[in-house]
Amino acid sequence: MSHPAARPLKGCPSPALKGLATVPGDKSISHRSLILGGMALGETWITGLLEAEDVLNTANAVRAFGASVVRQGPGAWKVSGTGVGGWRRPEDVLDFGNAGTGSRLMMGAMATTPVSAVFTGDASLRKRPMKRVLEPLTLFGTEYEAQPGGLMPLTVKGAVQAMPVTYHVPMASAQVKSAMLLAALNAPGTSRISQTTLTRDHTERMLKAFGANITVGPAEDGGEVISITGEAELKGIKIAVPRDPSSAAFPLVAALIVPGSEVTLTDVMLNPRRTGLFDTLKEMGADLEIRNAHDAGGEMVGDLVVRASQLKGIEVPPARVSDMIDEFPILSVAAAFAEGKTVMRGLEELRVKESDRLAAIIAGLRANGVTVEELPDGLIVHGMGVGGVPGGGSVVTHLDHRIAMSFLVMGFAAKSAVMVDDAAMIATSFPVFESLMKDLGAVFEAA
Ligand code: S3P
């Protein structure tokens, strides 16, 4: 799905944010629930699914490969899978809209089944590198044809006689790792996928829950090796999708930077590969408490209680980057309201997200009167303290939902409103963002 009609919107100086909010289900787990459900035998019952454009595109794709995917009620979905290797050829082109995760994981999921499929997406997705998934998939015997540079639209031809592989994922990417694990499911024998930097482990956890033979052990380089046995029989399960920490990040930072705020965000997932932002904000002096942490179906969840705080700039440890990879746009906004400099390095991967996020963050900060230094692999934000950010700028979002939400949040705490050129993309990951923020007291204005 693309957005021909851009919807400009302003985030305006707002009174103290107060109340309790519950953000929607986790995007990463929502995609994986549908895909693994579609590859399993029997029924997978999902509650709390994120019903956002990205995930709905994955639902359509899983259906196109022959699984039954039925919405039973709000967030409640039933998937009746075909069994591993049972996918058929989709009759139409698969349009993933803005969704890097949905498209790359589906390329892996079909790569070892002898069917072919055409993958496309919106103008943002068509610029994003797909070779990082397509090239390693050829080790299984998969073939592909893509636009120059390995871009969409592209065709993947699943291997007719798949082979097991040993592959080291060269960049910190959960999507590449996950695509390889999903492909290995229908290859005979044991595949070994390794990574140096640990990335979100939802695929591994969920594969175990679906009954795959998968083990994770240490690698010599300090990373890990995942061994997975193919020709697997996955069995449908029940999944309660925990709430998305990457969505919680927006009301959380809004409450920190709007003076007098106190907000509670309930039942947020606390998987350590996803909570780097919370650790970073605490180091910056955030009054952020985690209450009622408990295990909910294999993932830790808890309530975040957050009160407005004067943050101070810090150096974000590069080793933490992959545990907060999607949170740099909103952390940069928090840093603009901190005292002193915040240094963020090791952010090369930000260049290939929904937009060149490093460039988009820097341009957005500068447009709103914040001094920022660009580094080849990061940025240094010169904080202006609570109430010190002028705002008043217009931000180009480049079809990037997280750039849009981050700068709207900046507007709640800046001296003048901040305009984003397109808020429509927010629907790809957090369709209720505006209503949830308004309920806490945030002010928006149509621009
Ligand atoms: C995701 C992995 C990350 C992240 C994305 C979701 C996933 O991407 O940025 O939003 O669900 O596996 P990369 O694998 O490109 O780092």
CSV table of C-alpha atoms and ligand atoms in Angstrom, one decimal:
chain,number,residue,atom,x,y,z
A,1,MET,CA,0.0,0.0,0.0
A,2,SER,CA,1.4,3.4,-0.8
A,3,HIS,CA,0.2,6.9,0.3
A,4,PRO,CA,-0.4,9.1,-2.7
A,5,ALA,CA,-2.1,11.7,-0.4
A,6,ALA,CA,0.3,13.0,2.2
A,7,ARG,CA,-1.3,14.3,5.4
A,8,PRO,CA,0.7,17.1,7.0
A,9,LEU,CA,0.2,17.5,10.7
A,10,LYS,CA,1.5,19.6,13.6
A,11,GLY,CA,2.5,18.6,17.1
A,12,CYS,CA,1.8,21.6,19.2
A,13,PRO,CA,3.0,22.8,22.7
A,14,SER,CA,1.0,20.7,25.1
A,15,PRO,CA,0.0,20.8,28.8
A,16,ALA,CA,1.4,18.1,31.1
A,17,LEU,CA,0.6,14.6,29.8
A,18,LYS,CA,-1.3,12.5,32.3
A,19,GLY,CA,-2.9,9.1,32.4
A,20,LEU,CA,-2.6,5.5,31.5
A,21,ALA,CA,-2.1,4.2,28.0
A,22,THR,CA,-1.8,0.8,26.4
A,23,VAL,CA,0.1,0.7,23.1
A,24,PRO,CA,-0.7,-1.9,20.4
A,25,GLY,CA,0.9,-5.3,19.9
A,26,ASP,CA,4.5,-5.7,18.9
A,27,LYS,CA,5.1,-5.4,15.2
A,28,SER,CA,8.0,-7.9,15.0
A,29,ILE,CA,6.0,-10.6,16.8
A,30,SER,CA,2.8,-9.9,14.9
A,31,HIS,CA,4.6,-10.5,11.5
A,32,ARG,CA,6.2,-13.7,12.8
A,33,SER,CA,2.9,-15.0,14.3
A,34,LEU,CA,1.2,-14.8,10.9
A,35,ILE,CA,4.1,-16.3,9.0
A,36,LEU,CA,4.9,-19.2,11.4
A,37,GLY,CA,1.1,-19.8,11.7
A,38,GLY,CA,1.0,-20.1,7.9
A,39,MET,CA,3.8,-22.6,7.9
A,40,ALA,CA,2.5,-24.7,10.7
A,41,LEU,CA,0.1,-27.6,10.6
A,42,GLY,CA,-3.2,-26.9,12.4
A,43,GLU,CA,-4.5,-23.7,13.9
A,44,THR,CA,-2.7,-20.8,15.4
A,45,TRP,CA,-4.8,-18.5,17.5
A,46,ILE,CA,-3.4,-15.0,17.9
A,47,THR,CA,-4.6,-12.3,20.3
A,48,GLY,CA,-3.3,-8.8,20.5
A,49,LEU,CA,-2.1,-8.8,16.9
A,50,LEU,CA,-1.0,-5.3,15.7
A,51,GLU,CA,-3.6,-4.4,13.1
A,52,ALA,CA,-1.4,-1.9,11.2
A,53,GLU,CA,-0.8,-1.7,7.5
A,54,ASP,CA,2.6,-3.4,7.6
A,55,VAL,CA,1.2,-6.5,9.4
A,56,LEU,CA,-2.0,-6.6,7.3
A,57,ASN,CA,0.2,-6.8,4.2
A,58,THR,CA,1.9,-9.8,5.7
A,59,ALA,CA,-1.5,-11.4,6.4
A,60,ASN,CA,-2.4,-10.9,2.8
A,61,ALA,CA,0.9,-12.5,1.6
A,62,VAL,CA,0.5,-15.5,3.9
A,63,ARG,CA,-3.0,-16.0,2.5
A,64,ALA,CA,-1.7,-15.7,-1.0
A,65,PHE,CA,0.7,-18.6,-0.4
A,66,GLY,CA,-2.4,-20.8,0.5
A,67,ALA,CA,-2.8,-20.5,4.3
A,68,SER,CA,-6.2,-19.4,5.8
A,69,VAL,CA,-5.9,-16.2,7.7
A,70,VAL,CA,-9.1,-15.0,9.3
A,71,ARG,CA,-9.8,-12.1,11.6
A,72,GLN,CA,-12.1,-13.2,14.4
A,73,GLY,CA,-12.4,-9.8,16.3
A,74,PRO,CA,-10.2,-6.9,17.3
A,75,GLY,CA,-6.6,-8.2,17.4
A,76,ALA,CA,-7.9,-11.8,17.3
A,77,TRP,CA,-6.8,-13.9,14.3
A,78,LYS,CA,-6.9,-17.5,13.4
A,79,VAL,CA,-4.3,-18.9,11.0
A,80,SER,CA,-4.7,-22.4,9.5
A,81,GLY,CA,-1.3,-23.3,8.0
A,82,THR,CA,-0.3,-25.5,5.2
A,83,GLY,CA,2.6,-27.2,7.0
A,84,VAL,CA,6.3,-26.5,6.1
A,85,GLY,CA,6.8,-26.9,2.3
A,86,GLY,CA,3.0,-26.7,1.6
A,87,TRP,CA,2.9,-23.2,0.2
A,88,ARG,CA,1.5,-22.7,-3.3
A,89,ARG,CA,2.4,-20.1,-5.9
A,90,PRO,CA,0.6,-16.7,-5.3
A,91,GLU,CA,-1.7,-15.7,-8.1
A,92,ASP,CA,-0.8,-12.0,-7.9
A,93,VAL,CA,2.1,-9.8,-7.1
A,94,LEU,CA,2.8,-9.4,-3.4
A,95,ASP,CA,2.7,-5.8,-2.3
A,96,PHE,CA,4.3,-5.3,1.1
A,97,GLY,CA,3.7,-1.6,1.2
A,98,ASN,CA,6.3,-0.1,3.6
A,99,ALA,CA,7.2,-3.3,5.4
A,100,GLY,CA,10.9,-4.4,5.4
A,101,THR,CA,10.3,-7.1,8.0
A,102,GLY,CA,7.2,-8.6,6.3
A,103,SER,CA,8.8,-8.8,2.9
A,104,ARG,CA,12.2,-10.0,3.9
A,105,LEU,CA,10.9,-12.7,6.3
A,106,MET,CA,8.4,-13.9,3.6
A,107,MET,CA,11.3,-14.2,1.1
A,108,GLY,CA,13.0,-16.6,3.5
A,109,ALA,CA,9.8,-18.4,4.4
A,110,MET,CA,9.2,-19.3,0.7
A,111,ALA,CA,12.8,-19.7,-0.4
A,112,THR,CA,13.0,-23.5,0.0
A,113,THR,CA,9.6,-24.4,-1.4
A,114,PRO,CA,9.5,-24.8,-5.2
A,115,VAL,CA,7.2,-21.9,-6.0
A,116,SER,CA,7.9,-18.4,-7.3
A,117,ALA,CA,6.5,-15.1,-6.2
A,118,VAL,CA,6.9,-11.4,-7.1
A,119,PHE,CA,7.6,-9.0,-4.3
A,120,THR,CA,7.0,-5.2,-4.4
A,121,GLY,CA,6.3,-2.3,-2.1
A,122,ASP,CA,6.0,1.4,-1.8
A,123,ALA,CA,8.6,4.0,-2.9
A,124,SER,CA,10.5,3.6,0.4
A,125,LEU,CA,10.6,-0.2,0.3
A,126,ARG,CA,11.6,-0.2,-3.4
A,127,LYS,CA,14.8,1.8,-2.3
A,128,ARG,CA,15.8,-0.6,0.5
A,129,PRO,CA,18.5,-3.3,0.0
A,130,MET,CA,17.2,-6.8,-0.6
A,131,LYS,CA,20.5,-8.5,-1.6
A,132,ARG,CA,21.3,-8.9,2.1
A,133,VAL,CA,18.6,-11.5,2.2
A,134,LEU,CA,18.5,-12.7,-1.4
A,135,GLU,CA,22.2,-13.5,-1.8
A,136,PRO,CA,22.5,-15.8,1.3
A,137,LEU,CA,19.2,-17.5,0.3
A,138,THR,CA,20.9,-18.6,-2.9
A,139,LEU,CA,23.0,-20.9,-0.7
A,140,PHE,CA,19.9,-23.0,-0.2
A,141,GLY,CA,19.4,-23.2,-4.0
A,142,THR,CA,17.0,-20.3,-4.2
A,143,GLU,CA,17.1,-18.1,-7.3
A,144,TYR,CA,16.0,-14.5,-7.8
A,145,GLU,CA,15.7,-11.7,-10.3
A,146,ALA,CA,15.7,-8.1,-9.0
A,147,GLN,CA,16.1,-4.6,-10.3
A,148,PRO,CA,19.6,-3.3,-10.5
A,149,GLY,CA,21.2,-3.1,-7.1
A,150,GLY,CA,19.0,-6.0,-5.8
A,151,LEU,CA,15.9,-3.8,-5.4
A,152,MET,CA,12.2,-4.5,-5.7
A,153,PRO,CA,10.1,-5.3,-7.7
A,154,LEU,CA,11.8,-8.7,-7.6
A,155,THR,CA,11.0,-12.4,-8.2
A,156,VAL,CA,12.1,-15.1,-5.9
A,157,LYS,CA,12.1,-18.7,-7.2
A,158,GLY,CA,12.1,-21.2,-4.3
A,159,ALA,CA,14.7,-24.0,-4.4
A,160,VAL,CA,13.5,-27.2,-6.0
A,161,GLN,CA,16.0,-29.3,-4.0
A,162,ALA,CA,17.0,-27.2,-1.1
A,163,MET,CA,20.3,-27.8,0.7
A,164,PRO,CA,21.2,-27.0,4.3
A,165,VAL,CA,23.6,-24.1,4.8
A,166,THR,CA,26.2,-22.6,7.1
A,167,TYR,CA,26.1,-18.8,7.1
A,168,HIS,CA,27.4,-15.9,9.1
A,169,VAL,CA,25.1,-12.9,9.0
A,170,PRO,CA,27.6,-10.1,8.3
A,171,MET,CA,25.5,-7.1,9.6
A,172,ALA,CA,23.5,-6.7,12.8
A,173,SER,CA,20.1,-7.7,11.2
A,174,ALA,CA,17.4,-9.7,12.8
A,175,GLN,CA,15.6,-9.7,9.4
A,176,VAL,CA,18.4,-11.4,7.6
A,177,LYS,CA,18.9,-13.9,10.4
A,178,SER,CA,15.2,-14.7,10.5
A,179,ALA,CA,14.9,-15.1,6.8
A,180,MET,CA,17.7,-17.7,6.9
A,181,LEU,CA,16.1,-19.5,9.8
A,182,LEU,CA,12.7,-19.6,8.1
A,183,ALA,CA,14.3,-20.9,4.8
A,184,ALA,CA,16.2,-23.6,6.8
A,185,LEU,CA,12.8,-25.0,7.9
A,186,ASN,CA,12.3,-26.7,4.6
A,187,ALA,CA,15.9,-27.7,3.8
A,188,PRO,CA,17.0,-31.2,4.8
A,189,GLY,CA,19.6,-31.6,7.6
A,190,THR,CA,20.9,-29.0,9.9
A,191,SER,CA,21.6,-25.4,9.0
A,192,ARG,CA,23.8,-23.2,11.1
A,193,ILE,CA,23.2,-19.4,11.1
A,194,SER,CA,25.6,-17.3,13.2
A,195,GLN,CA,25.9,-13.6,14.1
A,196,THR,CA,28.4,-11.6,16.0
A,197,THR,CA,26.1,-8.8,17.3
A,198,LEU,CA,23.1,-10.2,19.0
A,199,THR,CA,19.8,-9.0,17.5
A,200,ARG,CA,16.1,-9.5,18.5
A,201,ASP,CA,15.5,-13.2,19.1
A,202,HIS,CA,11.7,-13.4,18.5
A,203,THR,CA,12.1,-15.8,15.6
A,204,GLU,CA,14.2,-18.2,17.6
A,205,ARG,CA,11.8,-18.1,20.6
A,206,MET,CA,8.7,-18.6,18.5
A,207,LEU,CA,10.3,-21.4,16.4
A,208,LYS,CA,10.9,-23.3,19.6
A,209,ALA,CA,7.3,-22.7,20.7
A,210,PHE,CA,6.0,-24.0,17.3
A,211,GLY,CA,8.0,-27.2,17.9
A,212,ALA,CA,11.1,-26.7,15.7
A,213,ASN,CA,14.3,-28.4,16.5
A,214,ILE,CA,16.5,-25.3,17.2
A,215,THR,CA,19.4,-24.6,19.5
A,216,VAL,CA,21.3,-21.5,20.2
A,217,GLY,CA,24.9,-21.7,21.4
A,218,PRO,CA,27.9,-19.4,21.8
A,219,ALA,CA,30.2,-18.7,18.9
A,220,GLU,CA,34.0,-18.2,19.1
A,221,ASP,CA,33.7,-14.5,18.2
A,222,GLY,CA,31.5,-13.8,21.2
A,223,GLY,CA,28.3,-14.0,19.2
A,224,GLU,CA,26.1,-17.0,18.7
A,225,VAL,CA,25.4,-19.9,16.4
A,226,ILE,CA,21.8,-21.1,15.8
A,227,SER,CA,21.4,-24.6,14.6
A,228,ILE,CA,18.1,-25.6,13.1
A,229,THR,CA,17.0,-28.9,11.7
A,230,GLY,CA,15.0,-28.7,8.5
A,231,GLU,CA,12.0,-30.6,7.1
A,232,ALA,CA,10.5,-29.5,10.3
A,233,GLU,CA,7.0,-30.1,11.5
A,234,LEU,CA,5.6,-27.0,13.1
A,235,LYS,CA,2.3,-27.2,15.1
A,236,GLY,CA,-0.1,-24.4,15.5
A,237,ILE,CA,-0.1,-22.7,18.9
A,238,LYS,CA,-1.8,-19.9,20.9
A,239,ILE,CA,0.0,-16.6,20.9
A,240,ALA,CA,-0.7,-13.5,23.0
A,241,VAL,CA,1.3,-10.7,21.3
A,242,PRO,CA,3.0,-8.5,23.9
A,243,ARG,CA,2.8,-4.7,23.5
A,244,ASP,CA,5.4,-3.0,21.4
A,245,PRO,CA,8.3,-1.3,23.2
A,246,SER,CA,9.2,0.6,20.0
A,247,SER,CA,5.7,2.1,20.0
A,248,ALA,CA,5.8,2.8,23.8
A,249,ALA,CA,8.9,4.8,23.1
A,250,PHE,CA,6.9,7.7,21.7
A,251,PRO,CA,4.5,8.4,24.7
A,252,LEU,CA,7.4,7.6,27.0
A,253,VAL,CA,9.7,10.3,25.6
A,254,ALA,CA,6.8,12.7,25.3
A,255,ALA,CA,6.1,12.3,29.1
A,256,LEU,CA,9.8,12.9,29.9
A,257,ILE,CA,10.1,16.1,27.9
A,258,VAL,CA,6.7,17.8,28.6
A,259,PRO,CA,7.0,19.4,32.0
A,260,GLY,CA,4.7,18.1,34.8
A,261,SER,CA,3.8,14.9,32.9
A,262,GLU,CA,3.2,11.5,34.5
A,263,VAL,CA,2.2,8.6,32.3
A,264,THR,CA,1.9,4.8,32.8
A,265,LEU,CA,2.3,2.5,29.9
A,266,THR,CA,0.9,-1.0,30.6
A,267,ASP,CA,2.1,-4.4,29.7
A,268,VAL,CA,5.0,-3.4,27.5
A,269,MET,CA,7.4,-6.1,26.3
A,270,LEU,CA,10.7,-6.1,28.1
A,271,ASN,CA,12.8,-8.5,25.9
A,272,PRO,CA,16.4,-7.4,26.6
A,273,ARG,CA,17.1,-7.2,22.9
A,274,ARG,CA,14.5,-4.5,22.6
A,275,THR,CA,14.9,-2.4,25.8
A,276,GLY,CA,18.1,-0.5,25.0
A,277,LEU,CA,16.2,2.8,24.9
A,278,PHE,CA,14.9,2.3,28.5
A,279,ASP,CA,18.4,1.7,29.8
A,280,THR,CA,19.7,4.7,27.9
A,281,LEU,CA,17.0,7.1,29.2
A,282,LYS,CA,17.7,5.9,32.7
A,283,GLU,CA,21.4,6.7,32.3
A,284,MET,CA,20.3,10.1,31.0
A,285,GLY,CA,18.4,10.7,34.3
A,286,ALA,CA,14.9,9.7,33.3
A,287,ASP,CA,12.4,9.1,36.1
A,288,LEU,CA,11.3,5.8,34.7
A,289,GLU,CA,10.2,2.9,36.8
A,290,ILE,CA,9.4,-0.6,35.6
A,291,ARG,CA,6.6,-2.2,37.7
A,292,ASN,CA,5.0,-5.6,37.8
A,293,ALA,CA,7.5,-7.3,35.5
A,294,HIS,CA,6.4,-10.8,34.8
A,295,ASP,CA,6.6,-13.6,32.2
A,296,ALA,CA,3.7,-13.6,29.7
A,297,GLY,CA,3.9,-16.5,27.3
A,298,GLY,CA,7.7,-16.6,26.9
A,299,GLU,CA,8.4,-12.8,26.9
A,300,MET,CA,8.8,-10.5,30.0
A,301,VAL,CA,6.3,-7.7,30.1
A,302,GLY,CA,5.8,-4.9,32.6
A,303,ASP,CA,4.3,-1.4,33.2
A,304,LEU,CA,6.4,1.7,32.6
A,305,VAL,CA,5.8,4.6,34.9
A,306,VAL,CA,7.4,7.7,33.6
A,307,ARG,CA,7.6,11.3,35.0
A,308,ALA,CA,8.9,14.4,33.3
A,309,SER,CA,12.6,14.7,33.9
A,310,GLN,CA,15.5,17.0,33.1
A,311,LEU,CA,17.7,14.6,31.1
A,312,LYS,CA,21.5,14.9,30.7
A,313,GLY,CA,23.5,14.1,27.6
A,314,ILE,CA,25.5,10.9,27.5
A,315,GLU,CA,27.5,8.8,25.2
A,316,VAL,CA,25.3,5.8,24.1
A,317,PRO,CA,27.4,2.6,24.2
A,318,PRO,CA,27.7,1.4,20.6
A,319,ALA,CA,27.3,-2.2,21.9
A,320,ARG,CA,23.7,-1.3,22.8
A,321,VAL,CA,22.8,0.0,19.4
A,322,SER,CA,21.1,-3.2,18.1
A,323,ASP,CA,19.0,-3.4,21.3
A,324,MET,CA,17.4,0.0,20.4
A,325,ILE,CA,17.9,0.1,16.6
A,326,ASP,CA,14.5,1.6,15.9
A,327,GLU,CA,14.6,4.1,18.7
A,328,PHE,CA,17.3,6.6,17.5
A,329,PRO,CA,14.8,9.0,16.0
A,330,ILE,CA,12.9,9.4,19.3
A,331,LEU,CA,16.1,9.3,21.4
A,332,SER,CA,17.5,12.2,19.3
A,333,VAL,CA,14.4,14.2,20.2
A,334,ALA,CA,14.9,13.4,23.9
A,335,ALA,CA,18.5,14.4,23.5
A,336,ALA,CA,17.5,17.8,22.1
A,337,PHE,CA,15.7,18.5,25.5
A,338,ALA,CA,18.7,17.2,27.6
A,339,GLU,CA,21.5,19.3,29.1
A,340,GLY,CA,24.8,18.7,27.3
A,341,LYS,CA,25.8,16.6,24.4
A,342,THR,CA,24.4,13.1,23.5
A,343,VAL,CA,26.8,11.1,21.3
A,344,MET,CA,25.4,8.3,19.2
A,345,ARG,CA,27.8,6.1,17.1
A,346,GLY,CA,27.6,2.8,15.3
A,347,LEU,CA,24.4,3.8,13.5
A,348,GLU,CA,25.4,2.7,9.9
A,349,GLU,CA,22.2,0.5,9.7
A,350,LEU,CA,20.1,3.6,10.1
A,351,ARG,CA,21.0,4.6,6.5
A,352,VAL,CA,18.9,1.7,5.2
A,353,LYS,CA,15.7,1.9,7.3
A,354,GLU,CA,12.4,3.2,6.1
A,355,SER,CA,14.4,6.3,5.2
A,356,ASP,CA,18.0,7.3,5.5
A,357,ARG,CA,17.1,7.9,9.2
A,358,LEU,CA,20.4,9.5,10.1
A,359,ALA,CA,19.9,12.2,7.4
A,360,ALA,CA,16.2,12.6,8.3
A,361,ILE,CA,16.9,13.0,12.0
A,362,ILE,CA,19.7,15.5,11.4
A,363,ALA,CA,17.6,17.6,9.0
A,364,GLY,CA,14.6,17.5,11.3
A,365,LEU,CA,16.6,18.6,14.3
A,366,ARG,CA,18.3,21.4,12.4
A,367,ALA,CA,14.9,22.6,11.0
A,368,ASN,CA,13.8,23.1,14.6
A,369,GLY,CA,16.8,25.0,15.8
A,370,VAL,CA,18.8,22.2,17.4
A,371,THR,CA,22.6,22.1,16.8
A,372,VAL,CA,23.7,18.7,15.6
A,373,GLU,CA,27.0,17.3,14.3
A,374,GLU,CA,26.9,14.6,11.7
A,375,LEU,CA,29.4,11.8,12.0
A,376,PRO,CA,30.0,9.1,9.3
A,377,ASP,CA,28.3,6.6,11.6
A,378,GLY,CA,26.2,8.7,13.9
A,379,LEU,CA,25.4,12.1,15.4
A,380,ILE,CA,26.1,14.4,18.3
A,381,VAL,CA,23.0,16.3,19.5
A,382,HIS,CA,23.6,19.5,21.5
A,383,GLY,CA,20.9,19.5,24.1
A,384,MET,CA,19.0,22.7,24.8
A,385,GLY,CA,17.4,21.7,28.1
A,386,VAL,CA,13.7,21.5,29.1
A,387,GLY,CA,11.7,24.2,27.3
A,388,GLY,CA,14.8,25.2,25.3
A,389,VAL,CA,14.0,23.8,21.8
A,390,PRO,CA,12.7,26.5,19.5
A,391,GLY,CA,10.6,24.1,17.2
A,392,GLY,CA,8.6,25.9,14.5
A,393,GLY,CA,10.2,23.9,11.7
A,394,SER,CA,8.8,21.6,9.0
A,395,VAL,CA,10.1,18.1,8.8
A,396,VAL,CA,10.4,15.9,5.7
A,397,THR,CA,9.4,12.4,6.8
A,398,HIS,CA,10.5,10.4,3.6
A,399,LEU,CA,7.7,7.8,4.1
A,400,ASP,CA,9.1,7.0,7.5
A,401,HIS,CA,6.5,6.5,10.4
A,402,ARG,CA,9.1,6.8,13.1
A,403,ILE,CA,10.4,10.2,11.8
A,404,ALA,CA,6.8,11.4,11.7
A,405,MET,CA,6.0,10.3,15.3
A,406,SER,CA,9.4,11.5,16.7
A,407,PHE,CA,9.0,15.1,15.4
A,408,LEU,CA,5.3,15.4,16.4
A,409,VAL,CA,6.5,14.5,19.9
A,410,MET,CA,9.1,17.2,19.7
A,411,GLY,CA,6.3,19.7,19.0
A,412,PHE,CA,4.5,18.8,22.3
A,413,ALA,CA,7.5,20.2,24.3
A,414,ALA,CA,9.0,22.8,21.9
A,415,LYS,CA,8.4,26.6,22.1
A,416,SER,CA,6.5,26.4,18.7
A,417,ALA,CA,4.6,23.7,17.0
A,418,VAL,CA,6.6,21.2,14.7
A,419,MET,CA,5.1,20.3,11.4
A,420,VAL,CA,5.6,16.9,9.7
A,421,ASP,CA,4.9,16.7,6.0
A,422,ASP,CA,3.1,13.4,6.2
A,423,ALA,CA,1.5,11.7,9.2
A,424,ALA,CA,-0.3,9.1,7.0
A,425,MET,CA,2.6,6.7,7.3
A,426,ILE,CA,2.1,6.3,11.1
A,427,ALA,CA,-0.7,3.8,10.2
A,428,THR,CA,2.0,1.4,9.1
A,429,SER,CA,3.0,0.6,12.7
A,430,PHE,CA,0.9,2.6,15.3
A,431,PRO,CA,-2.5,3.5,13.8
A,432,VAL,CA,-3.8,4.7,17.2
A,433,PHE,CA,-0.8,7.0,17.9
A,434,GLU,CA,-2.8,10.2,17.6
A,435,SER,CA,-5.8,9.2,19.6
A,436,LEU,CA,-3.6,7.6,22.3
A,437,MET,CA,-1.5,10.8,22.6
A,438,LYS,CA,-4.6,13.0,22.6
A,439,ASP,CA,-6.1,11.0,25.5
A,440,LEU,CA,-2.9,11.8,27.5
A,441,GLY,CA,-3.4,15.5,26.7
A,442,ALA,CA,-1.2,16.1,23.6
A,443,VAL,CA,-2.3,18.7,21.1
A,444,PHE,CA,-2.2,18.2,17.4
A,445,GLU,CA,-3.4,20.6,14.7
A,446,ALA,CA,-4.1,19.8,11.0
A,447,ALA,CA,-1.6,21.6,8.9
B,1,S3P,C1,13.1,-6.1,12.7
B,1,S3P,C2,14.4,-6.0,12.7
B,1,S3P,C3,15.1,-4.7,12.5
B,1,S3P,C4,14.2,-3.5,12.8
B,1,S3P,C5,12.9,-3.7,12.2
B,1,S3P,C6,12.2,-5.0,12.7
B,1,S3P,C7,12.5,-7.5,12.9
B,1,S3P,O1,15.6,-4.5,11.2
B,1,S3P,O2,14.8,-2.3,12.4
B,1,S3P,O3,12.0,-2.6,12.5
B,1,S3P,O4,11.3,-7.6,13.2
B,1,S3P,O5,13.2,-8.5,12.6
B,1,S3P,P1,17.0,-5.1,10.7
B,1,S3P,O6,17.0,-6.6,10.6
B,1,S3P,O7,17.1,-4.5,9.3
B,1,S3P,O8,18.0,-4.5,11.6
